[in-house]
């Protein structure tokens, strides 16, 4: 597998930093500037998927049990999912230093 | 066979673009560049040059259109001056960092205000750090030759950078000079067709101008810096091969009557031709004075400058631009930095003159040299002096 992101030296770059590998934006961890993260109360979730429809990042998918959850690698913590959730199954909580 | 013709230098630039068989020209007219693009438009309209001429509503759009053309692998040319160059400013960085081999003639002109259509180097110095290769021409033949060289340098696989050829507004653009114009066959031998390695191509998709987060941006800039520094070898090689084909040779800087000179004058562009004549007169009178014509501005020729002034006591640098509130002229300040680390270095005296088309005559150059030597002798630590300004 080719080197990614912070493994690349200046000598590895294509001319003009041209990207020759399609779709490699998925390697970009957009979740690293999140200040809040969604938490879920599955007993309230009706699996309607409205949160996934509204998510501007497109990073919410059902898990193995069918509950919708955000992929925190990409989730920017905007809170739109929590705002739009009919049943108030999603609560935003502060990210805290570990 | 080359023909020697009397021709306005601007028109010779248009002919150089034609002989280079450019594919796309996008430009907006601005004095004193106008004749260059007018002539190219005419060549295209008459069917003498098979190219797309893209008229646009501003220089920002002109350079943007050049980016697009270059991205698909087209040989791309444009020209501008002064305010037009500044309006292009942000796009210039994109051209160099995306490695597009665009060639641009800049008819050097002062910046407003007060509005001035006349020549100086304020426009160039404001785009000094845009990452373009920059070459100054001192006369018509140098301008013509270096426009041809510019395509060859820019498009070399080891370079792939945009190139500016600077010619002084009016002092070069609007004068008629005898210029050797080669045949199309001769030019074709010197300048192979452009083969851009990663063009926009639906069969081989790439993303250009993508996002550069903090984890990759400095690497991109280092690559660009190394690339520009390394382009010097290719520039030198191009000039050597140009000499083999056309018999005229160029160097990053040219020393004129520097042998045994304790005092050297340094100038860029067309004014160095007048300075040569002043040096001749002083030499005839027994003065030990020489001249350095600085031709390659980016990448800056550090080694050549250091070698050229090794035995010099006083180096007088003429700038045609002012760094307001800074160390004076940009050229002088760079030369001072280049020499600072040397154990033995000349006293560097800076003058700023010839602003907004103010002429510097042969007699003025004699005065500059005389005054420069006085300042050097006095041990003054003044950064620079503005020449010829009425008190």
XYZ file of C-alpha atoms in Angstrom, chain A residues 4-11 13-24 27-29 33, chain B residues 97-99 157 160 196-198 205-211 213 215-216 218-220 222-223 226:
48
model
C -0.523 8.084 3.169
C -0.842 11.503 4.769
C 1.866 12.248 7.277
C 4.071 9.392 6.053
C 4.806 11.228 2.799
C 8.123 13.038 2.380
C 8.413 16.015 0.025
C 10.127 13.684 -2.427
C 4.756 14.102 -3.899
C 3.688 14.149 -7.540
C 4.462 17.339 -9.475
C 2.334 20.188 -8.176
C 0.967 17.860 -5.453
C -1.311 16.328 -8.090
C -3.381 13.456 -6.709
C -3.266 10.385 -8.929
C -5.180 8.062 -6.603
C -8.951 8.695 -6.900
C -10.986 8.945 -3.706
C -8.127 9.440 -1.279
C -8.008 9.299 4.338
C -8.579 12.794 5.679
C -9.585 12.648 9.355
C -11.422 19.167 15.023
C 2.826 25.605 -7.106
C 0.733 23.534 -9.515
C 3.778 23.388 -11.810
C 10.447 17.671 -17.288
C 7.742 22.392 -15.139
C 3.110 17.617 -19.915
C 3.398 14.468 -17.792
C 0.103 14.582 -15.878
C -8.061 11.032 -14.070
C -6.115 13.127 -11.575
C -7.027 15.786 -9.027
C -5.195 19.095 -9.374
C -5.053 21.877 -6.828
C -6.368 19.724 -4.006
C -6.617 20.573 -0.344
C -3.787 20.103 5.270
C 0.406 17.457 7.564
C 1.354 17.898 3.884
C 5.181 22.165 4.220
C 6.281 19.128 2.180
C 4.571 20.635 -0.885
C 9.774 22.235 0.192
C 9.282 20.312 -3.070
C 13.943 22.517 -4.317
